[in-house]
Coordinates of C-alpha atoms and ligand atoms in Angstrom, one line a residue:
X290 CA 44.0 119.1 147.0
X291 CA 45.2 122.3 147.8
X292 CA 47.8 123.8 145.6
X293 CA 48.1 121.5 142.7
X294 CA 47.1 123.7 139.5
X295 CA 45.7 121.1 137.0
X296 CA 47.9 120.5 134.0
X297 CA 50.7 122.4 135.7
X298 CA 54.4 120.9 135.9
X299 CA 54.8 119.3 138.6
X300 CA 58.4 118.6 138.1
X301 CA 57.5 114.9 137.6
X302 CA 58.1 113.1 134.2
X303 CA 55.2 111.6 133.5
X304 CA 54.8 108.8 132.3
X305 CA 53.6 108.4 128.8
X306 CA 51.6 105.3 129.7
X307 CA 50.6 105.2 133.6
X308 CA 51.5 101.4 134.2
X309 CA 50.8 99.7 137.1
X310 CA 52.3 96.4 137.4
X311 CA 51.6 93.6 139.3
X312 CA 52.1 90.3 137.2
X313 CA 55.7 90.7 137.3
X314 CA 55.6 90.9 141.3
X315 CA 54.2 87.3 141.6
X316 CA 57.5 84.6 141.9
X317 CA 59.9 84.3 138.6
X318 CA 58.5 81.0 137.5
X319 CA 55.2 82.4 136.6
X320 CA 57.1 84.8 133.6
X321 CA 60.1 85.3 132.0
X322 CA 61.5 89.0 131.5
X323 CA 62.4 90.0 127.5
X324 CA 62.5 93.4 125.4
X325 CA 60.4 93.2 122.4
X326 CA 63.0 92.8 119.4
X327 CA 63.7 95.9 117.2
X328 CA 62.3 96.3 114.1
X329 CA 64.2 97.8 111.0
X330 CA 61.3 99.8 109.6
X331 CA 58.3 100.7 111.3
X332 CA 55.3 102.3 109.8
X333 CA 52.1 103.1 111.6
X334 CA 49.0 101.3 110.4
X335 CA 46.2 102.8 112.8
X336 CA 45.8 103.5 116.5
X337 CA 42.5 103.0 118.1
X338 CA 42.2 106.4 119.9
X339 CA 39.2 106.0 121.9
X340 CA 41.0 103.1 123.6
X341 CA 43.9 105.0 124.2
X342 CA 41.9 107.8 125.9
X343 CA 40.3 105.2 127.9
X344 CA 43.6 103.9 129.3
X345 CA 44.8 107.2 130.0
X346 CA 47.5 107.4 127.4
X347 CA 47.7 111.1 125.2
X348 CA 46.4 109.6 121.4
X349 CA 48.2 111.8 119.7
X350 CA 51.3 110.7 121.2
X351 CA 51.0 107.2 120.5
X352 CA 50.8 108.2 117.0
X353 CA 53.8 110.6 117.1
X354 CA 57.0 108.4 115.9
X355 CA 57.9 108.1 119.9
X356 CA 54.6 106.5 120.2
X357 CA 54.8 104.3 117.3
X358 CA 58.3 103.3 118.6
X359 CA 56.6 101.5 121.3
X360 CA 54.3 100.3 119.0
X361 CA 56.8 98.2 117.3
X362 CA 59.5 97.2 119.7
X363 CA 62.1 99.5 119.0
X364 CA 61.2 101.4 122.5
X365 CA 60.6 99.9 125.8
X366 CA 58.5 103.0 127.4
X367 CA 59.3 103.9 131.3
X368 CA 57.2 102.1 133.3
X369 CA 57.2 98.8 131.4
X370 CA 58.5 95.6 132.5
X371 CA 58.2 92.9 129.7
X372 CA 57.6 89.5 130.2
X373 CA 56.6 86.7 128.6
X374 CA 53.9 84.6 130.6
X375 CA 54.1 81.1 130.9
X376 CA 51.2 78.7 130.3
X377 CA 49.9 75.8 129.7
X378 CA 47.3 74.0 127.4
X379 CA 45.0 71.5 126.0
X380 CA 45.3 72.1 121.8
X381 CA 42.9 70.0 120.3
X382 CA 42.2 68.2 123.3
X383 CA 46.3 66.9 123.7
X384 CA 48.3 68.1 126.8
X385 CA 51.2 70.5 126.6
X386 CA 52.6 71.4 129.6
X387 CA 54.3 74.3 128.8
X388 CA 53.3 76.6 126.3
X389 CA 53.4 80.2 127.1
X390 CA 54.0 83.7 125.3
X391 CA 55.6 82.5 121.9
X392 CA 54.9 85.2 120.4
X393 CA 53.6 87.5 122.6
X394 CA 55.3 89.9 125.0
X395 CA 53.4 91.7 128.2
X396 CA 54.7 95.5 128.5
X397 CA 52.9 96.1 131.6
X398 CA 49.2 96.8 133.2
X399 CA 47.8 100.2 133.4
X400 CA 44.2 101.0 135.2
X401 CA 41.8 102.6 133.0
X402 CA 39.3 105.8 133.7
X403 CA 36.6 103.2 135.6
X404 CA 39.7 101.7 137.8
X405 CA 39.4 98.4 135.6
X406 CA 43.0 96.8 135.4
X407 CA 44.0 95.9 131.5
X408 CA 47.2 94.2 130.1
X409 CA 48.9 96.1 127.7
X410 CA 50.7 93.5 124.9
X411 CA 52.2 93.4 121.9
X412 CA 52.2 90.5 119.9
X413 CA 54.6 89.5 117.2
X414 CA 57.7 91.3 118.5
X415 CA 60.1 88.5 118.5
X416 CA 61.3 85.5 120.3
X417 CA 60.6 84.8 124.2
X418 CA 61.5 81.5 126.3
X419 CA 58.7 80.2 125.2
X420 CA 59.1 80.2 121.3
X421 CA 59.7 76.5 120.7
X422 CA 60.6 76.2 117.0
X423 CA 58.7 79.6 116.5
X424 CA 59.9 82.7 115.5
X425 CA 57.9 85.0 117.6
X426 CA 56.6 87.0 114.9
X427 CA 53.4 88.1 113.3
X428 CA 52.4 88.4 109.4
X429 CA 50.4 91.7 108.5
X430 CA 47.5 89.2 107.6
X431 CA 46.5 87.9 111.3
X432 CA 47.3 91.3 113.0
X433 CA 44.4 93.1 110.4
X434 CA 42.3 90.1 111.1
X435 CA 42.7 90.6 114.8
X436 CA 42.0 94.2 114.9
X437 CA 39.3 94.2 112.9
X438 CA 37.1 90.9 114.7
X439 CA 38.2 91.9 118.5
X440 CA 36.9 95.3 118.0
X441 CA 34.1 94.6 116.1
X442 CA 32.9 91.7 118.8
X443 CA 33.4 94.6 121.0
X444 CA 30.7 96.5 119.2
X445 CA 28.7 93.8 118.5
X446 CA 28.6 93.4 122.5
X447 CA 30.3 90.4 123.2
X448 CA 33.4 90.7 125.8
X449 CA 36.8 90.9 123.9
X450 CA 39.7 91.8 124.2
X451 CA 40.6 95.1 122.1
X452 CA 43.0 96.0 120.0
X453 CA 45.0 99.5 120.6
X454 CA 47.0 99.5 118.0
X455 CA 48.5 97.8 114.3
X456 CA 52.3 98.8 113.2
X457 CA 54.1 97.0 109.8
X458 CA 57.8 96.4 110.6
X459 CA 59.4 96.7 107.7
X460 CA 60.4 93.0 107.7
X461 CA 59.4 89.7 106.1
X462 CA 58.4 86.9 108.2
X463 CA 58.7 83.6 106.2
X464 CA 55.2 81.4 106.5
X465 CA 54.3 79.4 103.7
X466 CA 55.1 82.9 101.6
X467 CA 57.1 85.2 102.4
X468 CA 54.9 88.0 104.2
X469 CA 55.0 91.6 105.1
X470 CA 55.5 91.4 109.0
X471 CA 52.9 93.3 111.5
X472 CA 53.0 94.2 115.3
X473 CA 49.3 94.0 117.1
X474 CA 49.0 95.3 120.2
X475 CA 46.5 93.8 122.3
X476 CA 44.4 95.1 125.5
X477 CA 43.1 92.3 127.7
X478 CA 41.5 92.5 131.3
X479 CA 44.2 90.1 131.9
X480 CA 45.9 87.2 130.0
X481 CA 45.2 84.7 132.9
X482 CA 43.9 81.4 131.0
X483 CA 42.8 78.0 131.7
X484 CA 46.3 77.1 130.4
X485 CA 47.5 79.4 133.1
X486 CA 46.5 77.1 135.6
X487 CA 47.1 74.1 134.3
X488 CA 50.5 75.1 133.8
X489 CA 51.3 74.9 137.2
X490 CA 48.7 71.6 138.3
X491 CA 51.3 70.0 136.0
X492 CA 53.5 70.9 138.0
X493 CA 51.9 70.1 141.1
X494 CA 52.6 73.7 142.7
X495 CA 50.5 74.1 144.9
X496 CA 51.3 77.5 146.2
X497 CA 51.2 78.8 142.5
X498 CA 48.1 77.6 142.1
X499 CA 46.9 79.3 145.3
X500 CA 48.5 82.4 144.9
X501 CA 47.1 82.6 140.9
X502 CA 43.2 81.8 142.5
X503 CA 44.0 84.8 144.5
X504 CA 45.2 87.3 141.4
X505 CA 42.3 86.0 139.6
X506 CA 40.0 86.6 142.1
X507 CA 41.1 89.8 143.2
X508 CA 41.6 90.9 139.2
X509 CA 38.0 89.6 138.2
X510 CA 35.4 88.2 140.2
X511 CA 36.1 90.0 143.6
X512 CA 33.2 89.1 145.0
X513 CA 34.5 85.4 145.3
X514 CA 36.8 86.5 147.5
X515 CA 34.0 86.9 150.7
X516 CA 32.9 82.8 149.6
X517 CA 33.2 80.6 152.2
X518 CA 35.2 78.1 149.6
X519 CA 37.2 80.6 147.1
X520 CA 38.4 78.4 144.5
X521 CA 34.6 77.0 144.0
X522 CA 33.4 80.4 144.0
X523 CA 36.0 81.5 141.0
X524 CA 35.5 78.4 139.0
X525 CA 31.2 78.8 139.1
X526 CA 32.2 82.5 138.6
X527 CA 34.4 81.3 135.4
X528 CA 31.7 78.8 134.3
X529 CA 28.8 81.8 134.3
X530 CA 31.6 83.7 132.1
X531 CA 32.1 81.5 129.6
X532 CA 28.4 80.0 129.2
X533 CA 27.0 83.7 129.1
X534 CA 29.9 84.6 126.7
X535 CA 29.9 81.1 124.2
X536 CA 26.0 81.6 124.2
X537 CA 26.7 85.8 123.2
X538 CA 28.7 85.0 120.4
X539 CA 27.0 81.9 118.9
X540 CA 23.9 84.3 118.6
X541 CA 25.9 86.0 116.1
X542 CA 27.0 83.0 114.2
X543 CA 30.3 83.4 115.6
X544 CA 33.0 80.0 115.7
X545 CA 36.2 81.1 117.8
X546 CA 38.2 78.2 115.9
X547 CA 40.7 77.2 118.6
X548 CA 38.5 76.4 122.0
X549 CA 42.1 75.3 123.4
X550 CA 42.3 75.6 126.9
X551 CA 45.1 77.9 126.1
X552 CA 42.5 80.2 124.6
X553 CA 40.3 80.5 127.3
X554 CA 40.4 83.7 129.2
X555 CA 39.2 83.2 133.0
X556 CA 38.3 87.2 131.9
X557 CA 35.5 85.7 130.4
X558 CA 36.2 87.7 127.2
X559 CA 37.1 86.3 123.8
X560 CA 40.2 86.1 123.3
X561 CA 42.8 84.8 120.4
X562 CA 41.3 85.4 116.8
X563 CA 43.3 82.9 115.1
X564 CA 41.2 81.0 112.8
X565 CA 37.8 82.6 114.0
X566 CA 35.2 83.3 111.1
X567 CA 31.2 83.9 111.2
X568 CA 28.7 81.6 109.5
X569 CA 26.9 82.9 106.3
X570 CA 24.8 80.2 105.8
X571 CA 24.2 79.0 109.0
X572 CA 24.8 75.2 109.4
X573 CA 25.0 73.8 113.1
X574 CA 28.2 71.8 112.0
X575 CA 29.7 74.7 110.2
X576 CA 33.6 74.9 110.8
X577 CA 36.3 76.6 109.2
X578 CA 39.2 76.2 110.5
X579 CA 42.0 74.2 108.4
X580 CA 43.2 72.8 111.1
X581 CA 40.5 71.4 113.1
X582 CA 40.2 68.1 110.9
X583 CA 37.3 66.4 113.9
X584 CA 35.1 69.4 113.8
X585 CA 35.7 69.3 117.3
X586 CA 35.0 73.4 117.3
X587 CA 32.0 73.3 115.2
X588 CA 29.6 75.7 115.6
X589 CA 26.8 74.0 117.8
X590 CA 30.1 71.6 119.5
X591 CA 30.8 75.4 121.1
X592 CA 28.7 74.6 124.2
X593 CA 30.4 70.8 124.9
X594 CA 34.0 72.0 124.7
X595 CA 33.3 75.0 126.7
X596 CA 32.6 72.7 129.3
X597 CA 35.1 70.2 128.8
X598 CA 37.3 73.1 129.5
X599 CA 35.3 74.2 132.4
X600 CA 36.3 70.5 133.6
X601 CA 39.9 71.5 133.0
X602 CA 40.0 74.3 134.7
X603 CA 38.1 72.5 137.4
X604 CA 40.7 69.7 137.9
X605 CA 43.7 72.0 138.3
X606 CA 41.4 73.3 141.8
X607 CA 40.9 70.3 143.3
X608 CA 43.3 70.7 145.6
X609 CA 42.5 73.8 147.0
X610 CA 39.1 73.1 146.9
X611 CA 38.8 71.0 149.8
X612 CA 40.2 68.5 152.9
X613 CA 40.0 65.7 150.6
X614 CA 40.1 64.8 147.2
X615 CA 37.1 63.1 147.2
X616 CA 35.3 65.8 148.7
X617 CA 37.1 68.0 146.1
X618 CA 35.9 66.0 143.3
X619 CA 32.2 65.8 145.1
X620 CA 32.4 69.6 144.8
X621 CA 33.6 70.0 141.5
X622 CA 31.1 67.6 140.0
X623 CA 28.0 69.3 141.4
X624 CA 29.4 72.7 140.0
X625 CA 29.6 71.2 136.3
X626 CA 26.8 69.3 136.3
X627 CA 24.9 72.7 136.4
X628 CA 26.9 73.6 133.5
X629 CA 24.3 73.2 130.6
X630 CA 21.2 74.7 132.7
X631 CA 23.7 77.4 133.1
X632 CA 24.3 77.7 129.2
X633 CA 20.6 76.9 128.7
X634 CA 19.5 80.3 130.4
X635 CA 22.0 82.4 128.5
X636 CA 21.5 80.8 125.3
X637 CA 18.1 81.3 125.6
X638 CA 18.1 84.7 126.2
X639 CA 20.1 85.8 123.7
X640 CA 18.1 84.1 121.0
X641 CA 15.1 85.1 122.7
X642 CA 15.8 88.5 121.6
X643 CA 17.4 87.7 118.6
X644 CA 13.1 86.6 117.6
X645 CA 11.9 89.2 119.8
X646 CA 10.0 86.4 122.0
X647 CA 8.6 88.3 125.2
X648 CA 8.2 87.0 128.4
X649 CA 5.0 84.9 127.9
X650 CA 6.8 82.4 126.0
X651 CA 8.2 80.3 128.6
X652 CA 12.2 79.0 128.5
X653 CA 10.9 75.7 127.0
X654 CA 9.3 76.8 124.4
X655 CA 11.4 79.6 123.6
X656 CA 14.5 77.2 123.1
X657 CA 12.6 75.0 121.5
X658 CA 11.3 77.7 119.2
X659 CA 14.8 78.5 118.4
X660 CA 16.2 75.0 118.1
X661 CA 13.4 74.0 115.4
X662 CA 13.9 77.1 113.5
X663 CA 17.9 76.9 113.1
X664 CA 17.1 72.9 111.9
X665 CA 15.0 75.1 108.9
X666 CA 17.6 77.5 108.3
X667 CA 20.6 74.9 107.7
X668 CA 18.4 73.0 105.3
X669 CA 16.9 76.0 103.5
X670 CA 20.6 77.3 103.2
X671 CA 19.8 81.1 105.0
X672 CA 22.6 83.3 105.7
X673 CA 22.7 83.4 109.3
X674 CA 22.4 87.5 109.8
X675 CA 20.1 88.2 106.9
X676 CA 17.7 86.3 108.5
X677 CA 18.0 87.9 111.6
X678 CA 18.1 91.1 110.2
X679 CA 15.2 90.9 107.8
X680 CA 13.0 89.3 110.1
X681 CA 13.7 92.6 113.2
X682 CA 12.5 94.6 109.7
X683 CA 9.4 92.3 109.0
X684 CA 8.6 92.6 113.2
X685 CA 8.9 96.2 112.8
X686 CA 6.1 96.0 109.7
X687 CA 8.2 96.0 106.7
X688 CA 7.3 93.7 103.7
X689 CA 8.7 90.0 104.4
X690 CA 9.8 89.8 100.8
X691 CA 13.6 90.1 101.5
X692 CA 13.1 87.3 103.6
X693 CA 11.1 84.8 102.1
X694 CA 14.5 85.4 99.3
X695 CA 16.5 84.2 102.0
X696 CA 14.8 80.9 101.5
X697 CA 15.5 77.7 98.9
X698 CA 11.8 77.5 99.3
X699 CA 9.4 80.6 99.5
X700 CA 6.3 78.3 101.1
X701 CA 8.8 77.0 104.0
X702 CA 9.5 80.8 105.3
X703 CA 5.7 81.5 104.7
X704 CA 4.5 78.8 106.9
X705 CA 7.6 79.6 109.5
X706 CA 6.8 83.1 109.6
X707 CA 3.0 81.6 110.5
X708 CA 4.7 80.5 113.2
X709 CA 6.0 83.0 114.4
X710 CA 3.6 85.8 114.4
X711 CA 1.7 82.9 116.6
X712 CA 3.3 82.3 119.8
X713 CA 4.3 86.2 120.5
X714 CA 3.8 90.1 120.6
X715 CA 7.0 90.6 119.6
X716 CA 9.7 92.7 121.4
X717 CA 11.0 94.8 118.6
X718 CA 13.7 97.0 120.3
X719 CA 15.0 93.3 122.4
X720 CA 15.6 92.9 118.4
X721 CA 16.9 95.4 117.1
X722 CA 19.8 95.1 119.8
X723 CA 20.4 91.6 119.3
X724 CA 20.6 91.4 115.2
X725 CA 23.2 93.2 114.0
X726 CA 23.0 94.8 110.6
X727 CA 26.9 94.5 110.1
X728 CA 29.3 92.0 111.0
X729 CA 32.9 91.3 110.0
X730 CA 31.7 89.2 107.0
X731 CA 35.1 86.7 106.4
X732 CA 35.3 87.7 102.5
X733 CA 35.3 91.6 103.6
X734 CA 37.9 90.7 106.7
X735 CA 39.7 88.3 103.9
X736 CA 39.4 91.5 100.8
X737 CA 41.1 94.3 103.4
X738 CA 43.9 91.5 104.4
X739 CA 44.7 91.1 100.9
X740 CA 44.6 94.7 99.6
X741 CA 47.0 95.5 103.0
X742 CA 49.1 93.3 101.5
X743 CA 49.5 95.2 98.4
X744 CA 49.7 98.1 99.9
X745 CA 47.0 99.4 100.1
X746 CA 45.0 99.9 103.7
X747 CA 41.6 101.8 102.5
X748 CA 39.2 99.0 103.5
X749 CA 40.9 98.3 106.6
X750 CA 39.9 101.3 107.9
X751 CA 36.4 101.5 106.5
X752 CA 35.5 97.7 108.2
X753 CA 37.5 99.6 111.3
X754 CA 34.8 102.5 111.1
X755 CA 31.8 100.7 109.9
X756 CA 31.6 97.9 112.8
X757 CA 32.2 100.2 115.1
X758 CA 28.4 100.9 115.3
X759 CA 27.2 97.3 114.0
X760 CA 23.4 97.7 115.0
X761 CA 22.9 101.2 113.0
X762 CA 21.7 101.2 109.4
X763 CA 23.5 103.2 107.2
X764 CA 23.1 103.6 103.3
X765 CA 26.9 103.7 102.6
X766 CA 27.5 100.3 103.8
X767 CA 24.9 99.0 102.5
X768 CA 27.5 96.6 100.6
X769 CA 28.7 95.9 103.7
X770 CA 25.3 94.0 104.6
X771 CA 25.5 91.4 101.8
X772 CA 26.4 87.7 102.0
X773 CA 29.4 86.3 99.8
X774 CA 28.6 85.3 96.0
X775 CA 29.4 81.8 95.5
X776 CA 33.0 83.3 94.5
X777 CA 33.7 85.5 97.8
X778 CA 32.8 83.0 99.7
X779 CA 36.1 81.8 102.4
X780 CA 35.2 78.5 103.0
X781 CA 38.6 78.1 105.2
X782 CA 40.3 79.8 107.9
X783 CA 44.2 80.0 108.6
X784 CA 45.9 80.1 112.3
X785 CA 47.0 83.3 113.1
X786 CA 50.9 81.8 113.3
Ligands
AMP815 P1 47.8 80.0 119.4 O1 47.5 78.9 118.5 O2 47.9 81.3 118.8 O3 46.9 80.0 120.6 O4 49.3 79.6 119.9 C1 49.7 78.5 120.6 C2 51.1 78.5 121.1 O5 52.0 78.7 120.0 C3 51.4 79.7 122.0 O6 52.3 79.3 123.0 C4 52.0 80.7 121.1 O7 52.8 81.6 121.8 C5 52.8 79.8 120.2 N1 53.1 80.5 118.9 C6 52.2 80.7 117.9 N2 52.8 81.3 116.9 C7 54.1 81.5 117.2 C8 55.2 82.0 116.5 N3 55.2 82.6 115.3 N4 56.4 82.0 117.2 C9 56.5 81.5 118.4 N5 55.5 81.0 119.1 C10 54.3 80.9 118.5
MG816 MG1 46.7 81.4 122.1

């Protein structure tokens, strides 16, 4: 363009975050407008600067104390239209028609350097319509926890949402204890759920429902948008999300904790790190959330109640999808009932690599393979990532004895890693990208919380730095690598509320 001198005032305020916002044009009763609440003393915890970069806002501004205003709520920034969104859910597989931002407040959307639209949030700023009895805040304990899991699933490769930002308000939010208060501020491709949906099938809106298949669409799977039938297209397009993302992270041991349907992001990324840990010793039935009393989000149940939301999200479509409900139905059932072939092909390619099985080994086999040797892990009591990790070091002709120490019993490994060497030339670099050497151990995540709390914010930001890069070895986290001791071991998880 002729005449415009890059970086020259233009005579245009600019923005200090470019936001683009769309949400709030769809019709009131999908929101409800609110400013963040002020906070009495706001302190900066850490901003994630790459992130920032990436969505176009200055870094060093969003540290400055005009920056961290935002951060906290004090500010509303130009450009920003705050709502609280209104959804709906299945907690612990029990209706609730509305649920909705409770504690959670949408500033606005900005478009990042690869033209990818992201929700900008902060969560714990006080009160919205949708509060119930709560009281919209955060403790310092589940805004660490969330900054330090989303980005490290980030790293580790799985889809996440991110986190931009931490802040400590200066006040006490009263849980069981009185805690120091904390303001996260989240980055999503969008905060469209299953909930979101079902929020207005409860309702029986139909032109809601319609007009959110088309955001959805248009937001994240535009190619659905040319499909002869759109609303089929975006719920197979949903299904592939979720199988290929609940099969990513349950190669890393991963339980998300709270598969609500308010939880699920039609994004396809992770979202909501409430109770969320990662197995040490692996054990399919491994759960550790305090809440979930029936196990019902056990490690190996991830699969089953990703589809039975899948069949949630499926039921608030029916009427769009067809003439007839019947036909509807018809249509809907044929798409879920390729639901676990679906999950089959990405679970088995993630663990595929996780062994370093090449492409002789057929599907079969391969899952088999995988399903045999988890059965010996649970009873021989071997941390999940160890195991993973010694055995890319064995594959790339290092001495097995690390690993065979994983073991109750040394012979069992031997004859296993028999077994192994057998059926495969093995793919070391499929490997060495698919066993991390780091991940956010729970007694680490559950040591920085508790050394926040006392002021003191050191190993927060060393988990912050080390996971960024989860997949390179280095010597000065080497502590990092370790399992629990009996003592460090967190053997429950909390809900981030
Ligand atoms: P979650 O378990 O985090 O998915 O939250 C479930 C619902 O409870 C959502 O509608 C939240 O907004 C709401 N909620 C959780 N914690 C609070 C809180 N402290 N104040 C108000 N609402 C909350
Ligand atoms: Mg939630």
């Amino acid at each position: 363009m002729a005449g415009v001198i890059p970086g020259a005032y233009t005579g245009v305020c600019q923005m200090r975050i470019p936001f683009d916002n769309t949400y709030v044009q769809l019709p009131p009763h999908f929101y409800s407008r609110v400013d963040p609440a002020k906070v009495p003393g706001a302190t900066l915890i850490r901003v994630n600067r790459g992130l920032a970069e990436e969505l176009g806002i200055d870094a060093d501004w969003l540290e400055s104390d005009d920056g961290m205003a935002v951060l906290a709520g004090n500010v509303v920034p130009e450009g920003a239209e705050p709502i609280a969104q209104a959804y709906a859910g299945h907690q612990f597989g029990g209706f609730v028609p509305q649920l909705g931002d409770g504690r959670a407040i949408l500033l606005g959307e900005v478009v990042d350097g690869d033209g990818r639209r992201r929700d900008i949030q902060l969560k714990g700023s006080g009160r919205t319509e949708y509060s119930r009895g709560g009281d919209g805040k955060a403790a310092l304990g589940p805004v660490l926890r969330e900054y330090l899991v989303s980005e490290a699933m980030t790293a580790l490769g799985v889809p996440s949402t991110r986190a931009l930002a931490a802040v400590l308000t200066g006040e006490t939010v009263r849980r069981e204890e009185p805690l120091a208060g904390g303001v996260f501020t989240r980055v999503a491709a969008s905060h469209i759920r299953v909930g979101t949906f079902q929020y207005f099938a409860a309702q029986q809106d139909e032109d809601a429902l319609r007009l959110l298949v088309d955001v959805a669409v248009r937001r994240h799977y535009p190619k659905a948008a040319e499909a002869e039938n759109v609303p089929l297209a975006l719920l197979k397009a949903v299904m592939e999300a979720q199988a290929s993302l609940v099969a990513q992270w349950m190669g890393l041991g991963f339980i998300h904790g709270v598969m609500n349907t308010d939880n699920v992001a039609i994004s396809g990324e992770t979202i909501d790190y409430g109770p969320c840990a990662f197995i040490d010793e692996f054990h399919p039935q491994c759960v550790f959330s305090a809440i979930d009393r029936g196990s019902r989000y056990a490690w190996a149940n991830q699969p089953n109640i990703c589809q039975w939301n899948l069949t949630r999200f499926a039921e608030t479509l029916i009427p769009l999808m067809a003439e007839t409900t019947e036909e509807a139905i018809a249509l809907a059932e044929e798409a879920l009932g390729e639901f676990p072939a679906l999950f089959q092909v990405s679970y088995v390619r993630v663990f595929r690599a996780k062994f370093g099985l090449g492409g002789e080994v057929g599907d079969e086999e391969a899952f088999t393979f995988a399903k045999e040797t988890l059965t010996v892990l649970a009873e021989q009591h071997v941390d999940f990532t160890l195991f993973f990790r010694q055995l890319t070091r064995v594959a790339a002709g290092g001495a097995a004895e690390e690993l065979v120490e994983l073991f109750d019993v040394a012979d069992v490994c031997e004859q296993w890693l028999g077994q192994w060497r057998e059926i495969t030339a093995l793919d070391l670099e499929a490997m060495r990208g698919a066993n991390p050497i780091l991940i956010p151990r729970n007694h680490r995540v559950e040591e920085a919380i508790q050394e926040a709390y006392a002021g003191d914010f050191s190993l927060f930001h060393r988990l912050v730095e080390a996971w960024r890069e989860p997949y390179v070895e280095r010597e000065e986290d080497a502590d990092l690598e370790k399992a629990p001791t009996e003592e460090e071991r967190v053997k429950q998880t909390f809900c981030g509320t």
